[in-house]
Tab-separated table of C-alpha atoms in Angstrom:
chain	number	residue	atom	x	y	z
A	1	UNK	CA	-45.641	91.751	-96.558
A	2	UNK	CA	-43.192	94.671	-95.179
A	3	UNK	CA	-45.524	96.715	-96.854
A	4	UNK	CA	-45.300	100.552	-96.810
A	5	UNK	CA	-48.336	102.052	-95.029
A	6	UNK	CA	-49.892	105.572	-96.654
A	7	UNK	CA	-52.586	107.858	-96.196
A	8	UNK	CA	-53.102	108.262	-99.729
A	9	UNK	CA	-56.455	107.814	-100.991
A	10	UNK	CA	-56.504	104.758	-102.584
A	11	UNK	CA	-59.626	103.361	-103.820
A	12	UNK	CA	-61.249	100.472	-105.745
A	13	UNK	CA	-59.461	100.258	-108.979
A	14	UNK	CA	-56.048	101.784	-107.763
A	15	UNK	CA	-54.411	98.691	-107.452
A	16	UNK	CA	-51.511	98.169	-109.450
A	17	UNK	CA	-50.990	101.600	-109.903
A	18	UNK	CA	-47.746	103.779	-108.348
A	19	UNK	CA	-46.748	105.182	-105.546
A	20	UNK	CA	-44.478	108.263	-105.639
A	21	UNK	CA	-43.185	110.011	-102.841
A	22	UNK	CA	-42.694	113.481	-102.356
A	23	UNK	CA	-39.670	113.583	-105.242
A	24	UNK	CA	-41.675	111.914	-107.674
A	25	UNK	CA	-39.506	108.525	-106.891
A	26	UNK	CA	-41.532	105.358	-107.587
A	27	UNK	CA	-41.695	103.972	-104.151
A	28	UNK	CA	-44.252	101.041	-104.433
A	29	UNK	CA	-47.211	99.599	-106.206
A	30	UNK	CA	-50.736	100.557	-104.308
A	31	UNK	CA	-52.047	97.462	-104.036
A	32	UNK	CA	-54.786	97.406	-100.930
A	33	UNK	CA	-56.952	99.950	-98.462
A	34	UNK	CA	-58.639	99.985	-95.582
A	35	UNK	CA	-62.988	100.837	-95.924
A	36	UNK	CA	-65.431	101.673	-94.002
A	37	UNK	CA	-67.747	98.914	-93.203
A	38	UNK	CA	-70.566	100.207	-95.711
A	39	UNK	CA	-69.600	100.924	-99.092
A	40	UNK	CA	-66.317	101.002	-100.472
A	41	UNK	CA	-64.797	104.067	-99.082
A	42	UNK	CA	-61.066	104.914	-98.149
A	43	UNK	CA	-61.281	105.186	-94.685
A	44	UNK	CA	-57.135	107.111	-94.323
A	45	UNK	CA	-55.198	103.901	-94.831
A	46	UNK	CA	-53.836	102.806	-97.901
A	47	UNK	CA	-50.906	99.547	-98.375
A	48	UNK	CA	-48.581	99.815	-101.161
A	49	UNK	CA	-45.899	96.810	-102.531
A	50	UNK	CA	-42.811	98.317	-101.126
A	51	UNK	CA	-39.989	99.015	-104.172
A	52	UNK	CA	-37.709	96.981	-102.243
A	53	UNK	CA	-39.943	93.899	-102.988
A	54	UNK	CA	-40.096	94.736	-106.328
A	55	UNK	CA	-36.364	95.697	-106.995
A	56	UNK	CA	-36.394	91.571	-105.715
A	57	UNK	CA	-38.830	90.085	-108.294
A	58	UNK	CA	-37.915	92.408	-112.046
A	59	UNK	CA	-35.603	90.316	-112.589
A	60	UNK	CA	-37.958	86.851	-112.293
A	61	UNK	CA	-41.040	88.589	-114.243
A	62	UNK	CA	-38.985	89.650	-116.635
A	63	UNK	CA	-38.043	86.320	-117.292
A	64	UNK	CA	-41.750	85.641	-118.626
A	65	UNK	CA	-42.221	83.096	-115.753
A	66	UNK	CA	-44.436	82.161	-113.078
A	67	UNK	CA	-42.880	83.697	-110.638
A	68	UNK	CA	-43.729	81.789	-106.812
A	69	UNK	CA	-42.647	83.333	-103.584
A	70	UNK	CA	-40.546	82.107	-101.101
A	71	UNK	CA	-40.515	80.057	-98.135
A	72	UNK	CA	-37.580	78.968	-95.424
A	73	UNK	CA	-39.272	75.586	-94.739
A	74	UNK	CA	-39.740	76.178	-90.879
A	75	UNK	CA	-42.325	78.334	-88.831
A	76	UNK	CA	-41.212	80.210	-85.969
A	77	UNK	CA	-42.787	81.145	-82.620
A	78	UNK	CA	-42.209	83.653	-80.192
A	79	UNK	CA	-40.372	81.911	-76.791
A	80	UNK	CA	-41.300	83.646	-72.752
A	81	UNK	CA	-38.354	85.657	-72.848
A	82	UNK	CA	-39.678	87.064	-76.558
A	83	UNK	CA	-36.745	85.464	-78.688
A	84	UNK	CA	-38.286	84.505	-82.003
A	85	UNK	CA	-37.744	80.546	-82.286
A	86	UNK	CA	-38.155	77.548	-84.724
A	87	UNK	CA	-41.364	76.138	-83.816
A	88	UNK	CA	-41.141	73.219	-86.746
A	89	UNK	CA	-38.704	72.550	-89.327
A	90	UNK	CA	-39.319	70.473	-92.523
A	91	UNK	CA	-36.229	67.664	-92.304
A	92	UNK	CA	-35.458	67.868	-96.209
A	93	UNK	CA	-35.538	71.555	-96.176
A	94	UNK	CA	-32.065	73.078	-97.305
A	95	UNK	CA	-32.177	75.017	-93.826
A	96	UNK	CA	-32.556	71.297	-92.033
A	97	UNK	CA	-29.637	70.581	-93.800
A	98	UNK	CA	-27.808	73.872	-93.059
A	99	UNK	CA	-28.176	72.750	-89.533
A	100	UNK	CA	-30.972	74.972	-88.719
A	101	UNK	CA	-33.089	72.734	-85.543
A	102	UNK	CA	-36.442	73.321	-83.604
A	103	UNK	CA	-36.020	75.496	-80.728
A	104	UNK	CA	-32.899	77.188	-82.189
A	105	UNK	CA	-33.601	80.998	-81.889
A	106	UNK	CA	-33.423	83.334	-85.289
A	107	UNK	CA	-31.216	86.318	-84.897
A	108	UNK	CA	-31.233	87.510	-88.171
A	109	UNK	CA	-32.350	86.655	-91.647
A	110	UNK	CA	-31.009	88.414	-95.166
A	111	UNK	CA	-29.164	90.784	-93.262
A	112	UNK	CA	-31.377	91.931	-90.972
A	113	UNK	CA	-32.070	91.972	-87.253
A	114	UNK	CA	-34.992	89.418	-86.609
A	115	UNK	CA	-37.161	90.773	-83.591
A	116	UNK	CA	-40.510	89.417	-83.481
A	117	UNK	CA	-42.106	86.609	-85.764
A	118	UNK	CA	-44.270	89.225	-87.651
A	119	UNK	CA	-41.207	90.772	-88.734
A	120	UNK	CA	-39.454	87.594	-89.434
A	121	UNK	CA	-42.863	86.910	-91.946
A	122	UNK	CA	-42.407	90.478	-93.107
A	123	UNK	CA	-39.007	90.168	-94.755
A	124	UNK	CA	-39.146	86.454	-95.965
A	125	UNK	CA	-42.512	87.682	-97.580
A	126	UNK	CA	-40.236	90.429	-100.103
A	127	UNK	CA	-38.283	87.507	-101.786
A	128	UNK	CA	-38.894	85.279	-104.902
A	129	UNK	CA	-38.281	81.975	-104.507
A	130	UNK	CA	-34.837	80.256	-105.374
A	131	UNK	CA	-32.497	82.784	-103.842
A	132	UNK	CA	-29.452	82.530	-101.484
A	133	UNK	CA	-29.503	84.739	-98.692
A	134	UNK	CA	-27.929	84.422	-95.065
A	135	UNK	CA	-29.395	83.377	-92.042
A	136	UNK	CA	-27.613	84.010	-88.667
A	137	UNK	CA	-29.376	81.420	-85.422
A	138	UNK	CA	-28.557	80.566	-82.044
A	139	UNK	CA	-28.654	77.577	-80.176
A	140	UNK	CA	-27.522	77.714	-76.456
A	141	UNK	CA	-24.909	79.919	-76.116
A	142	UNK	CA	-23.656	79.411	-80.075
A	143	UNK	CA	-23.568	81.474	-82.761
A	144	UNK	CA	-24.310	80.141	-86.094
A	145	UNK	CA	-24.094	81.795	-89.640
A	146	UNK	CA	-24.612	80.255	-92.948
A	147	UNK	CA	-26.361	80.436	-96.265
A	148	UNK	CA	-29.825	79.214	-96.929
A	149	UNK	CA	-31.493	78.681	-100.816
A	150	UNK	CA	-35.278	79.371	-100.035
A	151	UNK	CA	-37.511	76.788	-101.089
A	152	UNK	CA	-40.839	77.304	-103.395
A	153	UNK	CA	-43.891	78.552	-101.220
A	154	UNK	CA	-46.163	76.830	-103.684
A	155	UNK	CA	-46.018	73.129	-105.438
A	156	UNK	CA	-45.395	73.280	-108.619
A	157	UNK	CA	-48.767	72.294	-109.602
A	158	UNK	CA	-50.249	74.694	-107.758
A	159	UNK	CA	-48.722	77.237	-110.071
A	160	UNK	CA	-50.007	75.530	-113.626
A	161	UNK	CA	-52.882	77.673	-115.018
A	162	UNK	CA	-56.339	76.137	-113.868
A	163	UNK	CA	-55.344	75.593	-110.521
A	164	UNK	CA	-56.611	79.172	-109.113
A	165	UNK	CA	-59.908	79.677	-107.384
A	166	UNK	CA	-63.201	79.219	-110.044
A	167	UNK	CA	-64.147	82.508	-111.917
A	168	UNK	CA	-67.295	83.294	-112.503
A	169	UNK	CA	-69.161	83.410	-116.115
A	170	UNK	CA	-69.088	87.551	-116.998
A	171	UNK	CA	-72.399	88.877	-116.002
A	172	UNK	CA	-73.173	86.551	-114.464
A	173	UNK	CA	-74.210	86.975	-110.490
A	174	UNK	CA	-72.837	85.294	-107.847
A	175	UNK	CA	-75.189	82.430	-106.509
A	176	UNK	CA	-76.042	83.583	-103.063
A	177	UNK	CA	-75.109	80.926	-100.203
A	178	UNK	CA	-77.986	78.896	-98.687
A	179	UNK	CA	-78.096	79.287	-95.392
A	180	UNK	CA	-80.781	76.856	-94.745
A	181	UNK	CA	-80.399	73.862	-91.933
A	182	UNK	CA	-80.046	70.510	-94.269
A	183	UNK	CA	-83.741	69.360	-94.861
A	184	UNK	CA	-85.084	73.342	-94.119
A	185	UNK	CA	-88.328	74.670	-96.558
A	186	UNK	CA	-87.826	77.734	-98.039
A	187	UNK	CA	-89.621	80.630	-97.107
A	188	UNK	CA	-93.752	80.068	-99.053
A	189	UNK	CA	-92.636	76.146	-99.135
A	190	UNK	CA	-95.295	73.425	-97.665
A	191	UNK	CA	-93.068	71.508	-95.576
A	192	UNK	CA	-95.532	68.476	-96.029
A	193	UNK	CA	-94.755	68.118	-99.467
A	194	UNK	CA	-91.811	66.752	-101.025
A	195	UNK	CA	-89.440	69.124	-102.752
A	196	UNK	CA	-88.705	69.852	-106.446
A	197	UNK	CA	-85.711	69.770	-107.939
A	198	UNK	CA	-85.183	73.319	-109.672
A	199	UNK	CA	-84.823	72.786	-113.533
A	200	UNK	CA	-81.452	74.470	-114.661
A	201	UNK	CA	-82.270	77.126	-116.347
A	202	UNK	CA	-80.121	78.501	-119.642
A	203	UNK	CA	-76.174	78.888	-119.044
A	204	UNK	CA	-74.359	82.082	-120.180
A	205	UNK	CA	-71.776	80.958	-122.453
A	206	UNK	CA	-68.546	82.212	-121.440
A	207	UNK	CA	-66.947	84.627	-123.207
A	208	UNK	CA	-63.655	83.558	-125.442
A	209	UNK	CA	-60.318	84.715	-124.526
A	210	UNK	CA	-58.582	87.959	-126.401
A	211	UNK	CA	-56.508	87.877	-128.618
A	212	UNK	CA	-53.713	90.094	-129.562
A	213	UNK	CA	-53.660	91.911	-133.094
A	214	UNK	CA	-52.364	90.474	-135.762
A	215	UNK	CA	-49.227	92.408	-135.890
A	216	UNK	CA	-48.397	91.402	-132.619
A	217	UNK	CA	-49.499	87.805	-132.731
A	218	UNK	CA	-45.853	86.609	-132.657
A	219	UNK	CA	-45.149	88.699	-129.392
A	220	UNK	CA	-47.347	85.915	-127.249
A	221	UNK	CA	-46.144	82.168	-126.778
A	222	UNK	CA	-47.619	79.921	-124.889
A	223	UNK	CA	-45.403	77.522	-122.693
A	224	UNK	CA	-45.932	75.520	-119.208
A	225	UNK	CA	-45.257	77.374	-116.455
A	226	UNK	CA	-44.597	80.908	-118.582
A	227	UNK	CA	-46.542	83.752	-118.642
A	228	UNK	CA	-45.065	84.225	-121.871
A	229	UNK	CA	-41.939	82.413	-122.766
A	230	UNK	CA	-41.558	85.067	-125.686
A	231	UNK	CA	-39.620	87.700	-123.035
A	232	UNK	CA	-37.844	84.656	-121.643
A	233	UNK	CA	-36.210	84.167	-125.088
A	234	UNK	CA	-35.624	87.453	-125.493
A	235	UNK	CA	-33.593	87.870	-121.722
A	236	UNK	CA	-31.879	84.434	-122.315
A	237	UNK	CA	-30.461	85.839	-126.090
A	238	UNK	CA	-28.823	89.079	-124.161
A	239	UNK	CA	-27.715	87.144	-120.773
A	240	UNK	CA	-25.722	84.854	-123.640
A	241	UNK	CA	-24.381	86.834	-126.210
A	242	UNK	CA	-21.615	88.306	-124.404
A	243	UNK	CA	-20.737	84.648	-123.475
A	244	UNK	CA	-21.156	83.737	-127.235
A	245	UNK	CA	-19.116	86.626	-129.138
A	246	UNK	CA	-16.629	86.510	-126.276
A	247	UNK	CA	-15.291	82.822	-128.000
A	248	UNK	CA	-17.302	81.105	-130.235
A	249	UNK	CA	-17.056	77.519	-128.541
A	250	UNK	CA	-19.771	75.717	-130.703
A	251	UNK	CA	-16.431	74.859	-133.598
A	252	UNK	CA	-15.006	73.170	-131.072
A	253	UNK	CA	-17.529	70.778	-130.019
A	254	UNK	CA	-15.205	67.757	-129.891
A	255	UNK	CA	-13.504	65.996	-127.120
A	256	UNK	CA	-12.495	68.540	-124.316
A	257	UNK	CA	-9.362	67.896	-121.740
A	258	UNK	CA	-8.376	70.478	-118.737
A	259	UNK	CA	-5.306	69.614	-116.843
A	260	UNK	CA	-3.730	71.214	-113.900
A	261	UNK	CA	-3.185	70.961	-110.305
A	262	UNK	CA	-5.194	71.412	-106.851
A	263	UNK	CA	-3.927	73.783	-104.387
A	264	UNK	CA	-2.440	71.127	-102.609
A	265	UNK	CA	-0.350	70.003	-105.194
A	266	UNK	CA	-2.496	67.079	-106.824
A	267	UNK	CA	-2.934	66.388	-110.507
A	268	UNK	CA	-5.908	65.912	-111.926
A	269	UNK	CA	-7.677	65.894	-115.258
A	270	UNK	CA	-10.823	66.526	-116.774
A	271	UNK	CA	-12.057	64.716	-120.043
A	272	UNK	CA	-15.257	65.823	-121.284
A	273	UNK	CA	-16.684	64.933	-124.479
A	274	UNK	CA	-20.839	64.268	-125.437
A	275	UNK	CA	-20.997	60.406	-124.222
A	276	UNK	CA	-19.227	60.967	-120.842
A	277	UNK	CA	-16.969	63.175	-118.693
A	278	UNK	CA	-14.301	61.736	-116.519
A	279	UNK	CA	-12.197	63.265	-113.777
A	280	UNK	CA	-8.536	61.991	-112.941
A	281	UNK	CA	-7.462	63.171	-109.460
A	282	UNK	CA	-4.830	62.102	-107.165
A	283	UNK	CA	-4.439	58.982	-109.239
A	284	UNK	CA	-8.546	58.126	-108.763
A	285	UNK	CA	-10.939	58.071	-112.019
A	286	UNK	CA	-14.443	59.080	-111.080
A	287	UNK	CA	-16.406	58.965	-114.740
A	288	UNK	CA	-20.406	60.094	-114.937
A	289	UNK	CA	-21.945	58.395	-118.081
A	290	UNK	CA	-24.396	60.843	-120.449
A	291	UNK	CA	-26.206	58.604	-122.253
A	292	UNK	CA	-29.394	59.412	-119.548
A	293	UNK	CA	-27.258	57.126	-116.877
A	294	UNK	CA	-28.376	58.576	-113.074
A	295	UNK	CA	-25.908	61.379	-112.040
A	296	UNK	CA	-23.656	60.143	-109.386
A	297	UNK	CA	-22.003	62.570	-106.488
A	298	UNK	CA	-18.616	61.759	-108.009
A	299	UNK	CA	-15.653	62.775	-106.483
A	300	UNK	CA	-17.584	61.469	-103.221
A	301	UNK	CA	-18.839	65.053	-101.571
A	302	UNK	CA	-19.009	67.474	-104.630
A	303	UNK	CA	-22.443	67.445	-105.030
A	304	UNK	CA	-21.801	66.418	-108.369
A	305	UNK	CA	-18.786	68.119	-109.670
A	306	UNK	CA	-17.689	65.542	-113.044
A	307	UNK	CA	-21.554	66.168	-114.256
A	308	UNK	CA	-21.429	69.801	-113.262
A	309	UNK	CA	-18.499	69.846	-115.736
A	310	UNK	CA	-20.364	68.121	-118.478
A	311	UNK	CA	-23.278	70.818	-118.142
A	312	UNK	CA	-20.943	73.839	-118.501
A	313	UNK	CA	-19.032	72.567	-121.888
A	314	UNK	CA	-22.933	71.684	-122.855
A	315	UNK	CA	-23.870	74.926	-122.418
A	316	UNK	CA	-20.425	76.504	-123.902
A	317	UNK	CA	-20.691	73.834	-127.364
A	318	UNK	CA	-24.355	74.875	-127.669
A	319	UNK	CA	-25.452	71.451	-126.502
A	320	UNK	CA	-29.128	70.836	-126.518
A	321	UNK	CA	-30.674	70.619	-122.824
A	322	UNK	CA	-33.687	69.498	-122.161
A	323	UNK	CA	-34.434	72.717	-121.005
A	324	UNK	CA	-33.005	76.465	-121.020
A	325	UNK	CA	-34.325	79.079	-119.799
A	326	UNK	CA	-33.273	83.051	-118.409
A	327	UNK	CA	-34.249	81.719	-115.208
A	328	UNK	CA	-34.238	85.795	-113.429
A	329	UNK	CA	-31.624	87.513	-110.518
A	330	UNK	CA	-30.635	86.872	-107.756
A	331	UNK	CA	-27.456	88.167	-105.171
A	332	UNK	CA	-24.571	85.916	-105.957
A	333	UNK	CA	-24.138	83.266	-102.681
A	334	UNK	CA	-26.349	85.723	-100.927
A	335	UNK	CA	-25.137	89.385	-100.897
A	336	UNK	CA	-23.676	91.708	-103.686
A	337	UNK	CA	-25.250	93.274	-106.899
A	338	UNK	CA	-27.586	91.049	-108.554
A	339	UNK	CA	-26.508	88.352	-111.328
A	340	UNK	CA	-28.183	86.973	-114.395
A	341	UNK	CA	-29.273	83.568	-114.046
A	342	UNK	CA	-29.828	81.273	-116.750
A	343	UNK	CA	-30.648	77.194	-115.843
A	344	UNK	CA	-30.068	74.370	-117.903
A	345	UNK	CA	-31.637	70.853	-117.410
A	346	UNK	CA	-31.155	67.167	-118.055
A	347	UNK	CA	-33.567	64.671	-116.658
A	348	UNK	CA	-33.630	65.740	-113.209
A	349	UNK	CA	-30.336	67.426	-113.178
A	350	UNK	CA	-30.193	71.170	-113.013
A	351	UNK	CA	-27.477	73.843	-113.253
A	352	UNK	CA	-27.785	77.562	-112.200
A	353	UNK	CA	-25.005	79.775	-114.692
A	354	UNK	CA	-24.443	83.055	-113.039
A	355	UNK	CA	-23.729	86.296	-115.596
A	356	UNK	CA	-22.284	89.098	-114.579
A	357	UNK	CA	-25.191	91.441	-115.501
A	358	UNK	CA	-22.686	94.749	-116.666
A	359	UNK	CA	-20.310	92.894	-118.411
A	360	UNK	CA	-21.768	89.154	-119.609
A	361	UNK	CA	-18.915	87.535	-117.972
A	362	UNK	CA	-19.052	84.106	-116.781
A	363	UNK	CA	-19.103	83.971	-112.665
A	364	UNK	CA	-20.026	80.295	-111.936
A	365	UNK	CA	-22.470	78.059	-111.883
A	366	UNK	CA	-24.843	75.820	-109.038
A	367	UNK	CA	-25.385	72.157	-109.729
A	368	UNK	CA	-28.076	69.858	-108.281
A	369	UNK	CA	-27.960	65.627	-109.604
A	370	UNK	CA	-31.453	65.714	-107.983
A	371	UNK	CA	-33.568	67.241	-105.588
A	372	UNK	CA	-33.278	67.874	-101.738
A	373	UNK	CA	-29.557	67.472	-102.042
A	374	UNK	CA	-26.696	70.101	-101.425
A	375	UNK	CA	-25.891	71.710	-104.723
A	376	UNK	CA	-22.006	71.537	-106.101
A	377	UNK	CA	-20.705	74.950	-105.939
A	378	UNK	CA	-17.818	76.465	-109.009
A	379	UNK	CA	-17.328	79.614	-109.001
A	380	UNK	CA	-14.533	80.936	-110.950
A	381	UNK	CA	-11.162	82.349	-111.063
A	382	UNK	CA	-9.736	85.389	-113.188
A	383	UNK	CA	-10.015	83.917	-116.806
A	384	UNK	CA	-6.803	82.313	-118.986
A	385	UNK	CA	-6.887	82.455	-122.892
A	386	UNK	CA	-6.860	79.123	-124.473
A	387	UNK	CA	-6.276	79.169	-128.312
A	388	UNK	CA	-8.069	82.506	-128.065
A	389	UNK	CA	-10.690	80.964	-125.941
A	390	UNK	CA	-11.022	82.267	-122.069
A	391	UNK	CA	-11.754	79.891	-119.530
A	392	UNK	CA	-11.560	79.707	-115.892
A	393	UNK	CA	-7.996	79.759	-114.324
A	394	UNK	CA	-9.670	78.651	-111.540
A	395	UNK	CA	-12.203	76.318	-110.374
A	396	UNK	CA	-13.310	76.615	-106.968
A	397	UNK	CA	-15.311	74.043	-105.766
A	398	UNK	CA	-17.388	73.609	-102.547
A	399	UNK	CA	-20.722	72.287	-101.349
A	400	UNK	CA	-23.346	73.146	-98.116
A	401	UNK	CA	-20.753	75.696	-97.481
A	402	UNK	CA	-17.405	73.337	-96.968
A	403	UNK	CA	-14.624	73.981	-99.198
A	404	UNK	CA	-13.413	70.990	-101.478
A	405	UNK	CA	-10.745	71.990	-104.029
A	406	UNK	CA	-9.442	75.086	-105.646
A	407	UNK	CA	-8.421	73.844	-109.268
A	408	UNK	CA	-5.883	75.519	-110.879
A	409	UNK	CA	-6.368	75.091	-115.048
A	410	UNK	CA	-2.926	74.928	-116.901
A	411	UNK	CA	-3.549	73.633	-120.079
A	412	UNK	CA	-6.440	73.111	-121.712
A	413	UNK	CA	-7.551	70.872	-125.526
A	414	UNK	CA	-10.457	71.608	-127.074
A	415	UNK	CA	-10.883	69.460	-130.572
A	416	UNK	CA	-13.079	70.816	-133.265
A	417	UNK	CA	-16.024	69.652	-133.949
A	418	UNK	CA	-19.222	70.501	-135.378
A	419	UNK	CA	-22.811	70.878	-133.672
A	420	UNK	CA	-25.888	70.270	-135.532
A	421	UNK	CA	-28.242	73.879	-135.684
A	422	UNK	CA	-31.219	73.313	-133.706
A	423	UNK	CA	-34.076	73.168	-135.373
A	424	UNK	CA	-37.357	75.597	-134.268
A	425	UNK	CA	-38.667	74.537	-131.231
A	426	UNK	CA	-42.072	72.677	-132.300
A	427	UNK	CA	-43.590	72.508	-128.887
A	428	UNK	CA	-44.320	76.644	-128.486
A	429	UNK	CA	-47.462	78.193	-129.910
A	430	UNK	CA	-48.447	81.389	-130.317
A	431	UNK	CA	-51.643	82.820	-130.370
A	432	UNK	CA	-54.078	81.192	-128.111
A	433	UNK	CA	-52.999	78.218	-129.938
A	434	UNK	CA	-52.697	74.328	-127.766
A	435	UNK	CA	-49.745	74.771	-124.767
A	436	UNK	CA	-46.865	72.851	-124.865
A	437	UNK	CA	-45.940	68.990	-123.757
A	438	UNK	CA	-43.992	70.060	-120.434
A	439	UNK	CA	-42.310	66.930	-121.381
A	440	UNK	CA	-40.570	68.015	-124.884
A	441	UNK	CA	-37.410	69.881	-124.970
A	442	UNK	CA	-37.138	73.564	-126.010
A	443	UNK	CA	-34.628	72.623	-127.907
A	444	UNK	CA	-34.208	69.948	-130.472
């Protein structure tokens, strides 16, 4: 998609290879031609992956992931008068829930002018699944902007290794299709008699998989949905170690209490500690168990914000989830530089940190309690020192776009404690060795 056209010559084995232009820039990554109907000869038209795609994606395959592409959750049509409409909308899509409705005309999408549905196809096509990115509609004579999280083109399952097309055995040659009418002799056959079942003749055995040397055996591991979780280790160590030698929070994995006020004058408090976290505001408790208890919205339309809390001292204390991962980059809430992105996960809960990706610093961070729900949104204010410690000055809290409270930190307790050294993940081989249990933590 939004591929750049070329009259390069490329030919059958060019794929994958680069495209430079004229200054010896890397442009795109040839990846199809055009042939003549006999043979398999470059008839002047070449397609290339445009950079802009793959500026989009380095992040994710970097990661060592299985990297899906992207989807809105709605197809669009073009209307008489050539506007380029919703056609059909999936109702537990996030752009359902972002207001987006059948018939409602798309006037732009990630910035940029929307003019026919090819187009619209074109630059949804360039994206990785997972990010933000703004999507402008109209319906009547109304305007409407807002930010859309792009859903997952493919199910998940659909992405596990196995579930691509059937290859065939290595030398061996394709079984031609029969195109015979059900009950047809072959050609030499005496339709009077009855026919023989062929005898299977001897299989090919296929051919076992590489393997890498033995000097860089320990540069492969295998993991569920990772190409090779060995780079993802690798990306999540440098996303975190500016957060780590920035203050070294795992001492002081005790109890944890933030106090402070909203912008509007309320108090409120946050107590956070590894059985439960529990918010005080405007003289209501709201208290989210973490003993494997559901996640509850709590305050009433956060999203989520007292667990969202318990996941960001989890990740600060070095808390074990049951899974963390360098998840890629993405824009931060749709536009800007990109950001590091690591996740974290508990049961069905999942939080999106955001990295600065110059400096390491600490931006914010997207939690969902489960899925096809609004995410809470905290992004954060210019950091305050705490015995040493930074923190966020300011919380600022919102979900689906509407503003709920600005927290202003004052004073913060963090009591020491100690947090046992996780043992080596069990569950990751190397080597062509059994996958992991998708089910077992990375961490332990």
């Amino acid at each position: 998609t939004d591929c750049i056209q070329t009259d390069a010559s490329i030919n059958p084995g060019n794929s994958g290879g680069p495209l430079f232009n004229d200054e010896g820039e890397l442009v795109g990554i040839n990846g199809r031609g055009s042939f003549e109907k006999r043979g398999r000869v470059n008839s002047g038209a070449g397609y290339a992956i445009s950079i802009n795609q793959i500026k989009h994606f380095m992040g994710h395959l970097r990661s060592g992931r299985i990297v899906d592409h992207a989807t809105l959750g709605a197809t669009v049509s073009t209307r008489n008068d050539g506007a380029v409409v919703v056609s059909n909308i999936l109702e537990d899509s996030e752009a359902y829930r972002r207001g987006l409705r059948v018939d409602d005309e798309i006037i732009s999408f990630a910035g940029r002018p929307i003019r026919s549905v090819n187009q619209f196809k074109n630059i949804l096509g360039i994206y990785p699944k997972g990010w933000k990115l703004p999507l402008a509609y109209r319906r009547g004579t109304e305007r409407h902007e807002t930010l859309v999280r792009l859903e997952p083109l493919h199910r998940r399952t659909e992405m596990l290794p196995g579930q691509n097309r059937p290859q065939q055995p290595p030398d061996q040659p394709r079984p031609r299709p029969d195109r015979r009418r059900p009950g047809e002799p072959q050609p030499g056959e005496d339709p009077e008699q009855p026919r023989q079942r062929p005898r299977p003749g001897p299989q090919r055995a296929m051919r076992p998989p590489a393997k890498p040397p033995e000097e860089y055996k320990h540069l492969l591991v295998k993991k569920d949905g990772f190409a090779n979780s060995y780079f993802n280790q690798l990306e999540l160590d440098r996303t975190l170690k500016a957060l780590r030698e920035a203050a070294e929070f795992e001492s002081l994995a005790g109890p944890w209490k933030l106090t402070g006020k909203t912008e509007q004058g309320e108090a409120f408090t946050f107590a956070l500690s590894d059985d439960a976290a529990q918010l005080r505001l405007a003289n209501q408790d709201f208290t989210q168990p973490l003993d494997g208890a559901e996640a509850a919205d709590a305050p009433p339309g956060t999203g989520g914000l007292v667990m969202a809390l318990a996941h960001f001292r989890m990740l600060l204390t070095e808390m074990p989830f049951t899974e963390l991962y360098y998840l890629g980059t993405e824009p931060l809430d749709g536009s800007g530089d990109l950001v590091d992105v690591v996740t974290g996960v508990t049961g069905v809960v999942e939080t999106r940190f955001y990295f600065d990706s110059g400096s390491g610093a600490m931006l914010g961070f997207d939690t969902r309690i489960e899925e096809r729900v609004d995410e809470c949104t905290v992004r954060f204010g210019q950091p305050l020192a705490f015995a040493g410690r930074a923190l966020p000055e300011q919380l600022i809290v919102s979900r689906g776009g509407e503003a709920y409270r600005t927290l202003n930190v004052e004073q913060s307790e963090l009591a020491a404690g100690e947090r046992p050294k996780p043992e080596p993940a069990k569950d990751e081989k190397a080597d062509g060795d059994e996958p992991r249990d998708s089910d077992e933590p990375t961490r332990e």
